Coordinates of C-alpha atoms in Angstrom, one line a residue:
X1056 CA 51.1 20.4 92.1
X1057 CA 52.9 19.6 95.7
X1058 CA 51.8 16.5 98.1
X1059 CA 53.6 16.4 101.0
X1060 CA 57.0 16.2 99.8
X1061 CA 56.0 14.7 96.7
X1062 CA 54.8 16.1 93.6
X1063 CA 51.9 15.2 92.2
X1064 CA 52.5 13.6 88.3
X1065 CA 50.2 11.0 87.4
X1066 CA 51.2 9.0 84.0
X1067 CA 49.6 6.6 82.2
X1068 CA 50.6 3.3 82.4
X1069 CA 50.4 3.4 78.2
X1070 CA 48.9 0.3 75.8
X1071 CA 50.8 -2.6 77.0
X1072 CA 48.6 -2.1 80.5
X1073 CA 45.4 0.2 79.5
X1074 CA 43.1 -0.7 76.4
X1075 CA 39.5 0.5 75.2
X1076 CA 38.5 -1.7 77.8
X1077 CA 38.2 -1.3 81.5
X1078 CA 40.8 -1.5 83.8
X1079 CA 41.1 -1.2 87.7
X1080 CA 42.0 -2.7 90.8
X1081 CA 45.8 -3.0 90.2
X1082 CA 47.7 -5.4 92.7
X1083 CA 51.8 -4.8 92.9
X1084 CA 53.7 -7.9 93.6
X1085 CA 56.4 -7.3 97.1
X1086 CA 59.1 -6.5 94.9
X1087 CA 57.0 -4.8 92.2
X1088 CA 58.0 -6.3 89.0
X1089 CA 54.8 -8.3 88.3
X1090 CA 51.2 -6.3 88.3
X1091 CA 47.6 -8.2 88.7
X1092 CA 45.0 -6.2 87.5
X1093 CA 41.2 -6.9 86.8
X1094 CA 39.8 -5.9 82.8
X1095 CA 36.4 -6.1 82.3
X1096 CA 36.0 -8.2 79.0
X1097 CA 33.0 -9.9 76.9
X1098 CA 30.8 -7.0 78.1
X1099 CA 30.3 -7.5 81.8
X1100 CA 32.6 -10.5 82.8
X1101 CA 35.7 -9.3 84.3
X1102 CA 39.1 -11.3 84.7
X1103 CA 42.9 -11.0 85.7
X1104 CA 45.8 -9.9 83.6
X1105 CA 49.2 -9.9 84.5
X1106 CA 52.1 -7.9 83.1
X1107 CA 55.9 -8.3 83.9
X1108 CA 58.4 -5.2 84.5
X1109 CA 60.9 -6.1 82.2
X1110 CA 63.2 -3.8 81.0
X1111 CA 62.6 -0.4 82.0
X1112 CA 58.8 -1.0 81.1
X1113 CA 55.5 -2.9 81.7
X1114 CA 55.5 -6.0 79.1
X1115 CA 51.7 -6.2 77.5
X1116 CA 49.3 -7.8 79.9
X1117 CA 48.0 -11.4 79.3
X1118 CA 45.4 -13.5 80.8
X1119 CA 46.1 -14.8 84.5
X1120 CA 47.5 -18.0 83.1
X1121 CA 45.5 -21.3 85.1
X1122 CA 41.9 -21.7 85.8
X1123 CA 41.7 -18.9 87.6
X1124 CA 39.8 -16.7 84.8
X1125 CA 36.3 -18.7 83.9
X1126 CA 32.8 -17.1 82.0
X1127 CA 31.7 -15.6 85.2
X1128 CA 33.4 -12.4 86.9
X1129 CA 36.7 -12.5 89.1
X1130 CA 38.0 -9.4 90.0
X1131 CA 39.4 -7.1 92.9
X1132 CA 42.4 -9.3 93.8
X1133 CA 45.1 -9.0 96.8
X1134 CA 48.1 -10.6 96.7
X1135 CA 49.9 -12.3 99.7
X1136 CA 53.2 -10.8 100.1
X1137 CA 55.3 -14.0 98.5
X1138 CA 53.2 -13.5 95.4
X1139 CA 52.0 -17.4 96.2
X1140 CA 48.2 -16.9 96.9
X1141 CA 45.7 -14.8 95.8
X1142 CA 42.2 -13.7 97.2
X1143 CA 39.0 -12.5 94.9
X1144 CA 36.1 -12.4 94.9
X1145 CA 34.1 -13.9 92.4
X1146 CA 30.3 -14.1 91.2
X1147 CA 27.9 -16.9 90.0
X1148 CA 29.6 -20.0 91.0
X1149 CA 27.7 -22.9 91.8
X1150 CA 29.1 -23.5 95.4
X1151 CA 28.4 -19.0 96.0
X1152 CA 26.4 -18.7 98.9
X1153 CA 25.0 -15.5 96.7
X1154 CA 26.5 -12.4 94.8
X1155 CA 30.2 -12.1 95.7
X1156 CA 31.6 -14.6 97.6
X1157 CA 35.7 -14.7 98.5
X1158 CA 37.6 -17.5 97.2
X1159 CA 41.5 -18.4 97.4
X1160 CA 44.1 -19.2 94.5
X1161 CA 48.0 -20.6 94.8
X1162 CA 50.4 -19.8 91.9
X1163 CA 51.9 -23.2 90.7
X1164 CA 53.4 -24.0 87.3
X1165 CA 50.4 -24.5 85.7
X1166 CA 49.3 -20.5 86.6
X1167 CA 46.9 -19.5 88.8
X1168 CA 44.7 -22.6 90.3
X1169 CA 41.3 -22.6 92.3
X1170 CA 42.1 -24.1 95.7
X1171 CA 39.9 -22.6 98.1
X1172 CA 36.4 -21.6 98.9
X1173 CA 36.2 -19.3 101.9
X1174 CA 32.7 -20.8 103.1
X1175 CA 30.0 -19.8 104.9
X1176 CA 31.7 -18.3 108.0
X1177 CA 32.9 -15.2 106.1
X1178 CA 30.6 -15.4 103.0
X1179 CA 26.8 -14.7 103.3
X1180 CA 24.1 -14.1 101.0
X1181 CA 24.9 -10.8 100.5
X1182 CA 27.4 -9.3 98.2
X1183 CA 31.7 -9.3 100.2
X1184 CA 34.2 -8.2 97.5
X1185 CA 37.4 -6.0 97.4
X1186 CA 39.6 -8.0 99.8
X1187 CA 43.2 -7.0 101.1
X1188 CA 45.6 -8.9 102.9
X1189 CA 48.2 -7.9 105.3
X1190 CA 51.7 -8.6 104.9
X1191 CA 52.0 -11.1 107.3
X1192 CA 48.9 -12.8 105.6
X1193 CA 47.6 -12.4 109.0
X1194 CA 44.3 -9.8 108.4
X1195 CA 41.9 -10.5 105.6
X1196 CA 39.9 -6.8 105.2
X1197 CA 37.1 -7.0 102.9
X1198 CA 34.1 -4.6 102.2
X1199 CA 30.1 -6.5 102.6
X1200 CA 26.7 -5.8 102.6
X1201 CA 25.5 -7.9 104.8
X1202 CA 23.1 -7.0 107.9
X1203 CA 24.3 -5.9 110.8
X1204 CA 26.7 -3.2 110.2
X1205 CA 26.4 0.6 110.6
X1206 CA 25.2 0.9 106.9
X1207 CA 25.2 0.5 103.3
X1208 CA 28.6 -1.2 102.4
X1209 CA 30.6 -1.7 105.7
X1210 CA 34.4 -3.0 106.0
X1211 CA 35.1 -6.1 108.0
X1212 CA 38.4 -7.6 109.1
X1213 CA 38.9 -11.1 109.4
X1214 CA 42.3 -12.9 111.9
X1215 CA 44.2 -16.2 110.9
X1216 CA 43.7 -18.8 113.9
X1217 CA 46.4 -20.8 115.3
X1218 CA 44.8 -23.8 112.7
X1219 CA 45.3 -21.8 109.4
X1220 CA 42.3 -20.7 108.9
X1221 CA 40.1 -17.0 109.8
X1222 CA 38.2 -15.8 112.1
X1223 CA 34.3 -15.0 112.1
X1224 CA 34.5 -11.1 110.2
X1225 CA 34.8 -8.5 112.5
X1226 CA 33.4 -4.6 111.9
X1227 CA 35.8 -2.4 111.8
X1228 CA 33.2 -0.4 113.9
X1229 CA 31.9 3.7 114.0
X1230 CA 35.6 5.0 113.7
X1231 CA 35.1 3.7 110.1
X1232 CA 31.8 3.1 108.9
X1233 CA 29.1 4.9 108.3
X1234 CA 25.6 5.1 107.5
X1235 CA 26.9 5.3 104.2
X1236 CA 29.2 3.3 101.7
X1237 CA 32.9 3.2 103.6
X1238 CA 34.7 0.1 101.6
X1239 CA 38.0 -0.3 98.9
X1240 CA 39.9 -1.5 101.7
X1241 CA 43.5 -0.9 101.4
X1242 CA 46.1 -2.3 104.1
X1243 CA 49.4 -0.5 104.0
X1244 CA 52.6 -2.8 104.0
X1245 CA 53.4 -1.4 107.6
X1246 CA 50.2 -3.4 108.9
X1247 CA 49.2 0.1 110.5
X1248 CA 47.6 2.2 108.1
X1249 CA 44.3 1.5 106.2
X1250 CA 43.7 3.4 103.1
X1251 CA 39.5 3.3 102.1
X1252 CA 36.6 5.0 100.0
X1253 CA 33.6 6.6 101.6
X1254 CA 31.0 8.5 100.0
X1255 CA 29.7 9.8 104.0
X1256 CA 33.2 11.2 106.1
X1257 CA 33.6 14.6 105.0
X1258 CA 35.3 15.1 101.6
X1259 CA 35.1 16.7 98.1
X1260 CA 32.3 15.4 96.7
X1261 CA 31.4 11.5 95.5
X1262 CA 33.6 8.5 97.2
X1263 CA 36.7 10.4 98.7
X1264 CA 40.0 8.4 99.4
X1265 CA 40.9 8.5 103.3
X1266 CA 43.4 6.8 105.7
X1267 CA 43.1 5.8 109.5
X1268 CA 46.3 4.2 111.6
X1269 CA 46.1 2.0 114.3
X1270 CA 46.4 3.1 117.9
X1271 CA 48.7 1.4 120.7
X1272 CA 45.3 0.0 122.4
X1273 CA 43.9 -1.3 119.0
X1274 CA 41.4 1.0 118.1
X1275 CA 41.3 3.1 114.9
X1276 CA 42.1 7.0 114.3
X1277 CA 39.4 9.4 112.9
X1278 CA 39.1 9.3 109.2
X1279 CA 42.1 11.5 107.4
X1280 CA 40.5 12.7 104.1
X1281 CA 43.6 12.4 101.4
X1282 CA 43.1 15.7 100.1
X1283 CA 43.0 17.7 96.7
X1284 CA 44.8 17.0 94.0
X1285 CA 44.1 12.9 95.0
X1286 CA 40.6 13.6 96.1
X1287 CA 38.2 15.7 93.7
X1288 CA 34.3 16.6 93.5
X1289 CA 33.9 13.1 91.2
X1290 CA 34.2 9.7 92.7
X1291 CA 37.7 8.1 93.7
X1292 CA 38.2 4.5 93.7
X1293 CA 40.8 1.7 94.7
X1294 CA 44.4 2.7 95.5
X1295 CA 47.5 0.3 95.7
X1296 CA 50.8 1.5 97.3
X1297 CA 53.9 0.0 96.9
X1298 CA 55.8 -1.9 99.8

């Protein structure tokens, strides 16, 4: 069915990407030739898998090279525009403050190598997950259950400071966050349009996909539901929009 000027025609990525296991949270490199996603393996363990686009098709996905995948869970990643950095949540690590914490990994000749735990300014003893890095790498959005929000899961943003570190998280406020769960943020390459899911803003059923746009005064517009057929009475999850 038409969705704006486009035809809504979902296509399965096929057996080189999908398997009998769970695959979710896709990320594309800026040139669209590398797909990184999360796969649940060995029960509840989550790992990163990567596929290259060659000869008109996605190649068989392989576990991310390097030391980024462990026997604990790594999931829900975001890539920097140059493809050199990955920010992601991980669970159960010795340096964790509790539950999922945010980490950063660098692309090296040996693969993805862990380099940085974001520490107590960003991580808490609660759940921090689902990061989304802006195309200029200056804004880091993520979801958290930390206290002091509007209820349930809220979306936060950190801003890159001149010293190269991110600022303390800021709650996006009541134009985005609600007493329900607002999560799965994705900041578009335009750095103005933020997509997210909510089970509270008016929708078609369970979690729906919405977007807000940053206004000239820096505030967010009211959320706009992406509508049917993208949203349904079921639960809609994360999305990724190519540049």
